[in-house]
Coordinates of C-alpha atoms and ligand atoms in Angstrom, one line a residue:
X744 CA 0.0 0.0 0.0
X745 CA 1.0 3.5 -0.8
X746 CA 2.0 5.9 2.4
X747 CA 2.9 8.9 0.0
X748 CA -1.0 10.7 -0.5
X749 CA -1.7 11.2 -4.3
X750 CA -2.9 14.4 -5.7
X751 CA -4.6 14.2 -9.3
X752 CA -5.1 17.7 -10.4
X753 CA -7.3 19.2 -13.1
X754 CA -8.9 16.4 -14.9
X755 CA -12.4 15.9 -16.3
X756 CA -13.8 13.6 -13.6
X757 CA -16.4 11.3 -15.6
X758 CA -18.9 8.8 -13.7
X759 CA -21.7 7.2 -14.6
X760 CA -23.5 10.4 -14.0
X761 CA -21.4 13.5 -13.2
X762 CA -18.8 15.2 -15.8
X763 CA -16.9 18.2 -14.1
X764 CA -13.2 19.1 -13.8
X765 CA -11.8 19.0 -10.0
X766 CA -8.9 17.1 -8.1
X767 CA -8.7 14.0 -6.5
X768 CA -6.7 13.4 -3.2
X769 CA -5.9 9.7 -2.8
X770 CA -4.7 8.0 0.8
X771 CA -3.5 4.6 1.3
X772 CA -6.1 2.7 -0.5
X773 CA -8.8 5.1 -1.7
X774 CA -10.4 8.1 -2.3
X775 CA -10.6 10.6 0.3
X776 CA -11.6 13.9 -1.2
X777 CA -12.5 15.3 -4.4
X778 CA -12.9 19.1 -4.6
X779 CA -11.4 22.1 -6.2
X780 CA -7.7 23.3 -5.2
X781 CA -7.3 20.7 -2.5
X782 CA -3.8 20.0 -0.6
X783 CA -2.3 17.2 -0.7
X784 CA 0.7 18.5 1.8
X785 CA 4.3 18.6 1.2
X786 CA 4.9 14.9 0.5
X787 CA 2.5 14.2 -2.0
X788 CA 2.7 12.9 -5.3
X789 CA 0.9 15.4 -7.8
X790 CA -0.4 14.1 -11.2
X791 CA -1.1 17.0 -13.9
X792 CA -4.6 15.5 -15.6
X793 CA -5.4 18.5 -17.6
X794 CA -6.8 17.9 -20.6
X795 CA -7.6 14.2 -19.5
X796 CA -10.7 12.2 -19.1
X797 CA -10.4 10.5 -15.6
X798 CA -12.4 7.5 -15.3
X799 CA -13.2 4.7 -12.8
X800 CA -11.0 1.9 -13.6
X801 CA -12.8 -0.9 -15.3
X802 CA -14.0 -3.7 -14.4
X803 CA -15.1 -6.6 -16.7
X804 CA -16.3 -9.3 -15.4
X805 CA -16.0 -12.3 -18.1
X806 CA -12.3 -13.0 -18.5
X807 CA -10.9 -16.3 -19.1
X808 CA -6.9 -16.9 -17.6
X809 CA -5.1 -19.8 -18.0
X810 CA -8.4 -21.6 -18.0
X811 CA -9.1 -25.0 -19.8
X812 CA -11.5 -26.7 -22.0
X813 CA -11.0 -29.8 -23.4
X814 CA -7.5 -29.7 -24.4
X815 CA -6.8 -26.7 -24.9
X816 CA -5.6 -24.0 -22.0
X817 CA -5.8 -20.2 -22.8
X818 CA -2.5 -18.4 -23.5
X819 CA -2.8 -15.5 -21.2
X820 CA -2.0 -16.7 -17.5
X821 CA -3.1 -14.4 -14.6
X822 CA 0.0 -12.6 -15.0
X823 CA 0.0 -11.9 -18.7
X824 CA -3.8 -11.3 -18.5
X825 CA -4.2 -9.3 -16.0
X826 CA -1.1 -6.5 -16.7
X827 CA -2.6 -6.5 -20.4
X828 CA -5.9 -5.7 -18.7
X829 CA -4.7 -2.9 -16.5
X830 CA -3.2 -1.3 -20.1
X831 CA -6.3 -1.2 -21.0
X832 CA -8.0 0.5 -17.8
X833 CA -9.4 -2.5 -16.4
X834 CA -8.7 -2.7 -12.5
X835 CA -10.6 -5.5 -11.7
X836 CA -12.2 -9.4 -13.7
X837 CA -14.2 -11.9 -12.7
X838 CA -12.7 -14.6 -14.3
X839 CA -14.2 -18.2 -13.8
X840 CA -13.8 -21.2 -11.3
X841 CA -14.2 -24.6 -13.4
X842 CA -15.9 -27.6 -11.3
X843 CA -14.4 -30.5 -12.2
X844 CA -16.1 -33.6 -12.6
X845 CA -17.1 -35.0 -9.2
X846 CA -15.8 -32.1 -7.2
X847 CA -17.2 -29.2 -5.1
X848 CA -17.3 -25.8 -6.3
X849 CA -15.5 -25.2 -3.4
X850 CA -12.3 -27.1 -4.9
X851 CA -12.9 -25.0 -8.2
X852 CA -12.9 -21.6 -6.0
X853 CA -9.7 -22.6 -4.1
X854 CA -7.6 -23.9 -7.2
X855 CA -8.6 -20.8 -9.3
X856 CA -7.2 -18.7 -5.8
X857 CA -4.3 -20.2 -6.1
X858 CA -3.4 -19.6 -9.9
X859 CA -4.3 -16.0 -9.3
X860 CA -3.1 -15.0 -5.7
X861 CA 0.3 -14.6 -7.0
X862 CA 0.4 -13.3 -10.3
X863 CA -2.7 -11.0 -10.4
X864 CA -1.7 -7.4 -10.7
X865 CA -5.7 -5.9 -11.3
X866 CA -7.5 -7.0 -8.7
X867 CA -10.3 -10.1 -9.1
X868 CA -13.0 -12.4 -8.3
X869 CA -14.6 -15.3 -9.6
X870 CA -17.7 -16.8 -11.2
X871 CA -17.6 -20.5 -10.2
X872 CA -18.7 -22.7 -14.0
X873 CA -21.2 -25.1 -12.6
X874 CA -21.4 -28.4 -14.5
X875 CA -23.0 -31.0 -12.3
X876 CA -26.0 -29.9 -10.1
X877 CA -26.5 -32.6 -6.7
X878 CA -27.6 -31.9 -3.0
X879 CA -24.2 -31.7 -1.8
X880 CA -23.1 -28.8 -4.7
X881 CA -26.2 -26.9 -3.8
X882 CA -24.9 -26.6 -0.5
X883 CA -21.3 -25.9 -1.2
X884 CA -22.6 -23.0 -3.8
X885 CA -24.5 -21.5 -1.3
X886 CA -21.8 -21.7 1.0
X887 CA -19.9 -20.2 -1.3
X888 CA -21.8 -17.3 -1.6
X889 CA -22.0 -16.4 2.2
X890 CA -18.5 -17.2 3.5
X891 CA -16.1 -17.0 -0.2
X892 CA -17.3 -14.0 -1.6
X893 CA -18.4 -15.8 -5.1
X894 CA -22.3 -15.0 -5.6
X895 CA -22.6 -15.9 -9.3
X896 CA -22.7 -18.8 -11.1
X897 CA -21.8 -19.9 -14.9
X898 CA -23.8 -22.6 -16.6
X899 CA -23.9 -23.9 -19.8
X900 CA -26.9 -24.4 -21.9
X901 CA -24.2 -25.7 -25.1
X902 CA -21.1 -27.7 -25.0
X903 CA -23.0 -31.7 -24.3
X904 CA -21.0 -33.9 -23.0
X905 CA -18.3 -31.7 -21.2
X906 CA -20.1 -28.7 -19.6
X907 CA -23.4 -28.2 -20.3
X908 CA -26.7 -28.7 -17.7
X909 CA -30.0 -29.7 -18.6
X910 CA -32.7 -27.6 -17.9
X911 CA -33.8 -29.2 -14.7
X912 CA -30.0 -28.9 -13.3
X913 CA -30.1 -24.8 -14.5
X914 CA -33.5 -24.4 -12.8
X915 CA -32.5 -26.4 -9.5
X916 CA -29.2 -24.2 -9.2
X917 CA -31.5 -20.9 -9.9
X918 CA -34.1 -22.1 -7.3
X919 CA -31.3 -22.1 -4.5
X920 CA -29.2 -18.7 -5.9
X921 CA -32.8 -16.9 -6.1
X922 CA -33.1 -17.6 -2.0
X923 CA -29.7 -16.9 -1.0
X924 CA -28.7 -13.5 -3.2
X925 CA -26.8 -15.2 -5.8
X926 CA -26.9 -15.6 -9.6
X927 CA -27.2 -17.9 -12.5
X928 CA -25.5 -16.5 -15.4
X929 CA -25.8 -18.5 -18.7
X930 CA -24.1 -19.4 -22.0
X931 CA -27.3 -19.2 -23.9
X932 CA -27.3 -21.5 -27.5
X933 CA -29.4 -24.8 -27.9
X934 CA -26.5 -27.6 -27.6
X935 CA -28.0 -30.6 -28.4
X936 CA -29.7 -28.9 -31.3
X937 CA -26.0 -27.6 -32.2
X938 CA -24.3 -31.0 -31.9
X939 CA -26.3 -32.7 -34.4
X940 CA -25.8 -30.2 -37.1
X941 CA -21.6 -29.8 -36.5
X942 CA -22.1 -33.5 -37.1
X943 CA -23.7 -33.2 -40.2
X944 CA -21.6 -30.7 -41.9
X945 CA -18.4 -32.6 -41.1
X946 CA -19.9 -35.5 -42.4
X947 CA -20.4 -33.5 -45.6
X948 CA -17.2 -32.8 -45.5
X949 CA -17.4 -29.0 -44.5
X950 CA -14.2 -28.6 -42.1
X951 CA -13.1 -24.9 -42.3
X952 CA -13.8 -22.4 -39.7
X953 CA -16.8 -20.9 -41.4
X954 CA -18.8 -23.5 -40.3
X955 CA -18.0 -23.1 -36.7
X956 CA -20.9 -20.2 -37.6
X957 CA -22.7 -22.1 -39.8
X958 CA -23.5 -24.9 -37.5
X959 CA -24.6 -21.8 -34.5
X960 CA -27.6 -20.3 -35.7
X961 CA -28.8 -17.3 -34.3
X962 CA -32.1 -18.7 -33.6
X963 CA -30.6 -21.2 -31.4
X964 CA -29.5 -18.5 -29.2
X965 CA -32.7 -17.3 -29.3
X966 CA -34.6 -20.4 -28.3
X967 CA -31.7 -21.0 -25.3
X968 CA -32.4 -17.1 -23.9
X969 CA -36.0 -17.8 -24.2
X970 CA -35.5 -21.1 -22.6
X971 CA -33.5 -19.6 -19.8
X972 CA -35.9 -17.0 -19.0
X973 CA -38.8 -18.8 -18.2
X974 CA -36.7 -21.5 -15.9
X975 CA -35.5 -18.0 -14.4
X976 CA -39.2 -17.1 -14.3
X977 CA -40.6 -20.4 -12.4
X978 CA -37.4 -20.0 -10.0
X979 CA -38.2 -16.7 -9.3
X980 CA -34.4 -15.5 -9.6
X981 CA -32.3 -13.1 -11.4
X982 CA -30.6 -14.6 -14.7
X983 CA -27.7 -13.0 -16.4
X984 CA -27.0 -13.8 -20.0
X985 CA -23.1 -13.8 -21.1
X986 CA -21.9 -12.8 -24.7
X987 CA -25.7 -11.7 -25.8
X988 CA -25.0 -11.8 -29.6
X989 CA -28.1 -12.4 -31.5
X990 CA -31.0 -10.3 -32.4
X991 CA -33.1 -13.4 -31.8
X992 CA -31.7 -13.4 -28.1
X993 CA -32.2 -10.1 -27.5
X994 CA -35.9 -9.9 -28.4
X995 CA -36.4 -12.2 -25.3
X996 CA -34.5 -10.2 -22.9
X997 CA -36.1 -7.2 -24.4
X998 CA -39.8 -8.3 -23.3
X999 CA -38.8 -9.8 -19.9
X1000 CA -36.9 -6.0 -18.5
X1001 CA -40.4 -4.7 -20.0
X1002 CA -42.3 -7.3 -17.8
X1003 CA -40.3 -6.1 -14.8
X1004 CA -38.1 -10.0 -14.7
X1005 CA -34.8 -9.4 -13.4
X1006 CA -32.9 -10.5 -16.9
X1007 CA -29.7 -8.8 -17.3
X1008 CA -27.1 -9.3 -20.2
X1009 CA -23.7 -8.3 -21.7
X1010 CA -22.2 -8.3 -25.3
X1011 CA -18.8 -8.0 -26.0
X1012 CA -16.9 -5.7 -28.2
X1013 CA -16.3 -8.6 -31.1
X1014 CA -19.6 -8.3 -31.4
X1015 CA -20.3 -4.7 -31.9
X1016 CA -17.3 -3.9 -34.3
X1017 CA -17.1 -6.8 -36.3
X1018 CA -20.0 -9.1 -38.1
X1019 CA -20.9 -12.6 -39.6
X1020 CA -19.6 -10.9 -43.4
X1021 CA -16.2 -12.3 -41.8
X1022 CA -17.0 -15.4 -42.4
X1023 CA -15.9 -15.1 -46.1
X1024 CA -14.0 -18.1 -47.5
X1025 CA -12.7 -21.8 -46.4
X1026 CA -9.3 -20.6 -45.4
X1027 CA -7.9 -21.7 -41.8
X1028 CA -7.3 -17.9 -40.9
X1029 CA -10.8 -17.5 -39.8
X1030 CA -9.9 -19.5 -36.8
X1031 CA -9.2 -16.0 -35.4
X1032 CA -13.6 -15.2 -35.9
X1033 CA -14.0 -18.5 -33.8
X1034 CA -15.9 -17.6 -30.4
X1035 CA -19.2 -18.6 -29.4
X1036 CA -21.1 -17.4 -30.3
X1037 CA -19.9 -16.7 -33.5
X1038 CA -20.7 -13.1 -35.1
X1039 CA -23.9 -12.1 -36.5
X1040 CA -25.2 -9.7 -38.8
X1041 CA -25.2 -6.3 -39.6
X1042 CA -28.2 -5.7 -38.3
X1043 CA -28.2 -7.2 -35.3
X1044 CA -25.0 -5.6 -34.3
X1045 CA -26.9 -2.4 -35.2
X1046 CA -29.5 -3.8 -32.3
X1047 CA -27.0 -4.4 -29.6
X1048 CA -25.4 -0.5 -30.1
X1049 CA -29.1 0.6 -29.7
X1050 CA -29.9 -2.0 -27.0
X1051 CA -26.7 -1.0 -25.1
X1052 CA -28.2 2.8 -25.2
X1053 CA -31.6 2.2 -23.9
X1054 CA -30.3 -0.4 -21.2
X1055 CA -31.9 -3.4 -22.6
X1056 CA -27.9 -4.3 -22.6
X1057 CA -26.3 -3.4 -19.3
X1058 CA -22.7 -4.6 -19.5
X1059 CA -19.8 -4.8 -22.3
X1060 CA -17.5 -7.6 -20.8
X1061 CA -15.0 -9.3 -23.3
X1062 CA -15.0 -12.8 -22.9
X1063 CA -11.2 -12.8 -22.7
X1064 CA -11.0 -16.1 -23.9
X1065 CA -7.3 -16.3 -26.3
X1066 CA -5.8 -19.0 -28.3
X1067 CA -2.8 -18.2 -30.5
X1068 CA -3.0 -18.6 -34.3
X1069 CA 0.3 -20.0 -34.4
X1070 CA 0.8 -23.4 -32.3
X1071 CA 3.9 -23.0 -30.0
X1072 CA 3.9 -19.1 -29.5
X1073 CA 5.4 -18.7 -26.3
X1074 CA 5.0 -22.2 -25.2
X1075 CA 1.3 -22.2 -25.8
X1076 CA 0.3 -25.9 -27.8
X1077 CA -3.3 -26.9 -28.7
X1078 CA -4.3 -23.5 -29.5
X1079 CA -6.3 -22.8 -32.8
X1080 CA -4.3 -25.1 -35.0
X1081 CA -5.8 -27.7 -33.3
X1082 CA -8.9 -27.8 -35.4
X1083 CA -7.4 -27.3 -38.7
X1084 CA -8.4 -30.1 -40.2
X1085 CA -11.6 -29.8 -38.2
X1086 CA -13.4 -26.7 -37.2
X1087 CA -15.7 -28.4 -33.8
X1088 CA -11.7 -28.8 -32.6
X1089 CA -10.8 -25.1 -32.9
X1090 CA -10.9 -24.1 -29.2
X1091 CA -13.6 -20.7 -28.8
X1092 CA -12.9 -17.6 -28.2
X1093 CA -11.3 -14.4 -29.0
X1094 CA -8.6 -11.8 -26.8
X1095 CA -9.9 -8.5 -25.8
X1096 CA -9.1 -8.0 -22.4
X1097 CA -6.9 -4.9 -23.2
X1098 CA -8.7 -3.4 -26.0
X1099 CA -11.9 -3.2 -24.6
X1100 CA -12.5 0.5 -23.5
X1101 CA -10.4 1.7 -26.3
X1102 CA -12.7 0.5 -28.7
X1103 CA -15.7 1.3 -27.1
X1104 CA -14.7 5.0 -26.4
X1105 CA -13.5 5.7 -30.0
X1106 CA -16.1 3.6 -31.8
X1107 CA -19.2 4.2 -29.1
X1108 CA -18.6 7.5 -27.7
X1109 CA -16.5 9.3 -30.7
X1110 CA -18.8 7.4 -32.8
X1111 CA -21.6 9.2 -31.5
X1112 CA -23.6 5.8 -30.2
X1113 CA -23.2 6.3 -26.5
X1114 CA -22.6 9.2 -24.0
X1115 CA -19.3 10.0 -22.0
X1116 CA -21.2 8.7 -18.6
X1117 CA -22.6 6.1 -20.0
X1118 CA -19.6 5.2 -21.6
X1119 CA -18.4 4.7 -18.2
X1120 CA -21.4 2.8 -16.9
X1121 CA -21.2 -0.1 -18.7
X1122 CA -17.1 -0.5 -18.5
X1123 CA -17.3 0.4 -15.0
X1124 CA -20.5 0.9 -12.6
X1125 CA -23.1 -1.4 -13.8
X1126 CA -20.6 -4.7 -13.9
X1127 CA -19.9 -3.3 -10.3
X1128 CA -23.3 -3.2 -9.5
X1129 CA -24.6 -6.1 -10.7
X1130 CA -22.4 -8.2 -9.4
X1131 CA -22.0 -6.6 -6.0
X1132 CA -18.2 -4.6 -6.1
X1133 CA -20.0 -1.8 -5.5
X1134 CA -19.0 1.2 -4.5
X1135 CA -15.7 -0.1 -3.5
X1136 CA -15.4 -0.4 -6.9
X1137 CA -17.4 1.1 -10.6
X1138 CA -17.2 5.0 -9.4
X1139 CA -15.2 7.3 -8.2
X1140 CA -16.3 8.6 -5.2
X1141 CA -15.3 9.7 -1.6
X1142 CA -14.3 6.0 0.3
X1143 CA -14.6 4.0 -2.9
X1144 CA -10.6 2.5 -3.9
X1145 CA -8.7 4.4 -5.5
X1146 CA -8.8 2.6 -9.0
X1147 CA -8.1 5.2 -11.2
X1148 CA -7.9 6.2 -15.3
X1149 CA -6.5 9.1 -16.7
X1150 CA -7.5 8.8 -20.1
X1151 CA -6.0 10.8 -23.2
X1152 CA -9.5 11.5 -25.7
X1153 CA -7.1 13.2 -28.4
X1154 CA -4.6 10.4 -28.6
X1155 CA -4.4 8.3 -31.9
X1156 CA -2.6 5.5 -31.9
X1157 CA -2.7 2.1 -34.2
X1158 CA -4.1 -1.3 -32.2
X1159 CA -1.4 -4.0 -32.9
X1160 CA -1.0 -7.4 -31.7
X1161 CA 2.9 -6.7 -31.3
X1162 CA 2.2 -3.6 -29.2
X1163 CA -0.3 -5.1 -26.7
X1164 CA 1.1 -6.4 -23.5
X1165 CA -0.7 -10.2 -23.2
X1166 CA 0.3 -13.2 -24.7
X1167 CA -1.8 -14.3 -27.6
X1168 CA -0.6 -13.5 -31.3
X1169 CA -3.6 -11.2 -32.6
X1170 CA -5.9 -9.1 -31.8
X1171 CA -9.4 -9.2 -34.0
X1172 CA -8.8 -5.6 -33.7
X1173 CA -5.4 -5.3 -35.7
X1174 CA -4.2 -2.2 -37.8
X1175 CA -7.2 -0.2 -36.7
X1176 CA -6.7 3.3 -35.9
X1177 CA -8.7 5.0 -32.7
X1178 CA -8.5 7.8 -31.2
X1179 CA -8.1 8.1 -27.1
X1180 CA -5.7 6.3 -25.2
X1181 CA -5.1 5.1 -21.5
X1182 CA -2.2 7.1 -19.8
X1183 CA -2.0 6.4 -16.8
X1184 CA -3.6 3.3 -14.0
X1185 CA -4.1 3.7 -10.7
X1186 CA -5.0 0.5 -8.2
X1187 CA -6.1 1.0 -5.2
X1188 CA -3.8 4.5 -5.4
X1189 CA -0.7 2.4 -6.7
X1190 CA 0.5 3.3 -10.1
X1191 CA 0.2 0.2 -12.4
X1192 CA 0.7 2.1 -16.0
X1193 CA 2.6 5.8 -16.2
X1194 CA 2.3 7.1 -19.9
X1195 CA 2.1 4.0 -21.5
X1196 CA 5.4 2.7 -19.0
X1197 CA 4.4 -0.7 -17.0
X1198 CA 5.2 0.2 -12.9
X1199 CA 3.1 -2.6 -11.4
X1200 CA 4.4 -5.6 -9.7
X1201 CA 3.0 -8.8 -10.5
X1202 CA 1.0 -10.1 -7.7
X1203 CA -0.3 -7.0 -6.7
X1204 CA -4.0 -7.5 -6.9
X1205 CA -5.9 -9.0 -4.4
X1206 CA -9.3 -11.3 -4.3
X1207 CA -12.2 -9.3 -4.5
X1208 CA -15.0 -10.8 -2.2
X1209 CA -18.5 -10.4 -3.1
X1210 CA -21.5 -10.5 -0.8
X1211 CA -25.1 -11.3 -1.9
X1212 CA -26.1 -9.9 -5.3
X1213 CA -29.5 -7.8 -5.8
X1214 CA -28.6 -4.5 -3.5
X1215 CA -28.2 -2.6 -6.2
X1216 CA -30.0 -3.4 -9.0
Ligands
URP860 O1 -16.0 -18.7 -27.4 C1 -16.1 -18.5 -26.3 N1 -16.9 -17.6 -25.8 N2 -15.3 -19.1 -25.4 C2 -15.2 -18.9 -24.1 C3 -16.1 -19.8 -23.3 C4 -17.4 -19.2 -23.1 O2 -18.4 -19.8 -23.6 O3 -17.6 -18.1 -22.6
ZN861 ZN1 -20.0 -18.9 -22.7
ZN862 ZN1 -16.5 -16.8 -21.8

């Protein structure tokens, strides 16, 4: 922790609602005054933030570290993940717990501590993936909820035979979240229905990445949010819908916020800046477009922008989920190349973490799609909100920490793979030109990023505990 108080001076303080130009003092850990020509006294460290934009530090809360499916492990550890995060103004993930076969959630929580607890430099929490629903796992997830400060809960409606629940598993595990302030949150697609038609297209021979999309149809996503919502409905508990990609989806989560049901859901930035027109030919190079679910079209990007305005859409989380396109880069094996032969083998998903408010500021805000403070809502306060880090963390505020961004809205600069700080060999996002840029990171008032410059220590971040969901939603 930092003795040395922190003065930032002159910059445009932004938060979900107010926009006006002031200082910050920061003590120790957090925020202890905001006001006009404060003091900081003799010792302090003074940061100039004219002309900035000084933000909340973000927090996205669906990040993928060193976690595995199947075979295949992604290639940013805690370490890697986590500093490219903080480039990017994020402060704080929840990334996920996996349960294992036959073990507790508890097991998954205490093995996903330890990969973290020494190599996070953001701070963290954790959603545990649920994949097996008994008496015993009931109790240890609510358990979890009161006494490890993990109150939400992954399950998949896709992926059979590895991690995803049937319906009566998904509505038994929402029953007992419902009563005890937790939350379900849910990889919405129809998996059974999506199984059977991979088969058939590798059968006919169809093996390149396109048909990763091919075989996902949006209408499945529809049918699995629908499906979702009314086992949310007869539980009488909040559902939260990750990587919301599909018009079809939305629709559902649309009329249930209109009905008053507590249905939340996020979409990523993959799936407002690029669309299913990527999808072009047979070649292997589309492995990069493989995530799930896979992109959409034009006009249903064109809904989640307006979606994401009106709060139908209340978060943009990444799904930080990277695999290299070459097999080997920097140790990392059974990354994309795995499927080349075979597209159901190319493991899912796309990087992101570090490139998420960058893109969202130039292409949402600059773009004219989305306000400065709201902007700042959905990278900051309403994933703090929702899932209870709130207002420790999401605003900046007298008593919250000290998570700070001081953010350049003039800068251009080129995104690059080579120039990004995490371990994965592209970025969807390469060669683009934006404008604003993250200068300088602050966690919990200890400088992690100084004009571009890395100063954080590996390790630095610390577990996040969460209490019971719902206060303030
Ligand atoms: O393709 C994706 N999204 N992979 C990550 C796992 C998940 O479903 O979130
Ligand atoms: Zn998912
Ligand atoms: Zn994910």
């Amino acid at each position: 922790m930092s003795s040395t108080p922190t003065l930032i001076k002159g910059g445009r303080i932004i938060t979900a609602v107010d926009d006006y130009v002031a200082d910050i003092l920061v003590e120790g850990e957090r925020i202890v005054s905001i006001g006009l020509n404060l003091d900081g006294g003799p010792d302090a460290r003074v940061i100039d933030a004219a002309g900035l934009l000084v933000f909340p530090g973000g927090v996205d809360c669906h990040t993928h570290m060193e976690n595995t499916f199947g075979a295949s492990v992604t290639c940013d550890n805690f370490a890697s993940g986590t500093r490219s995060a903080a480039f990017g103004g994020t402060t704080t993930i929840i990334d996920f717990a996996l349960q294992t076969a036959g073990t507790s959630p508890l097991d998954a929580i205490s093995r996903a501590q330890s990969k973290a607890a020494s190599a996070a430099s953001i701070d963290y929490g954790f959603h545990v993936i649920v994949t097996q629903v008994d008496e015993r796992v009931l109790g240890d997830m609510q358990y979890a909820i009161r006494h490890e400060g993990v109150s939400s809960f992954k399950m998949f409606m896709a992926y059979p035979g590895t991690v995803m629940s049937d319906d009566a598993a998904i509505f038994q595990a929402m029953r007992m979240v419902g009563q005890h302030g937790g939350m379900i949150a849910l990889h919405a697609e129809n998996g059974t229905v999506i199984d059977l038609l991979i088969r058939e297209a590798l059968a006919q021979g169809h093996t390149a990445p396109r048909y990763h999309a091919l075989t996902r149809p949006a209408i499945m996503e529809g049918e699995a949010t629908h499906r979702g919502i009314k086992l949310a409905e007869l539980a009488e508990a909040p559902v939260y819908f990750v990587h919301l990609s599909a018009k079809e989806a939305l629709k559902h989560v649309i009329e249930a916020r209109d009905l008053g049901i507590p249905v939340f859901a996020e979409t990523c930035p993959h799936y407002l800046f690029f669309d299913e027109s990527a999808y072009a030919d047979d070649s292997f190079e589309l492995a990069r477009y493989v995530m799930s679910p896979p992109l959409r079209s034009k006009e249903a990007q064109n809904a989640l922008w307006t979606a994401l305005k009106t709060d139908d859409l209340q978060l943009i989380s990444t799904d930080h989920c990277p695999y290299c396109m070459k097999e080997g880069h920097r140790g990392n094996v059974n990354q994309k190349p795995l499927g080349r032969d075979d597209f159901s083998k190319i493991p899912n998903g796309v990087p992101g973490v570090e490139t998420r408010m960058t893109v969202v500021y130039d292409g949402g805000v600059r773009g004219g799609r989305i306000s400065l403070n709201r902007f700042v809502e959905l990278m900051s306060t309403a994933p703090a909100k929702l899932f209870g880090l709130f207002p420790k963390k999401g605003t900046l505020a007298i008593g919250s920490d000290a998570d700070i961004v001081l953010f350049d809205p003039n800068e251009s600069h080129m995104i690059s793979a080579d120039t990004q700080h995490g371990d994965c060999d592209f970025t969807l996002f390469e060669g683009r030109a934006v404008t604003g840029r993250v200068k300088k990171v602050l966690l919990r008032g200890e400088l992690l990023i100084d004009n571009g410059d890395w100063v954080g220590r590996t390790g630095q971040g610390q577990f996040v505990a969460r209490g019971e969901l719902g206060g303030h939603w």
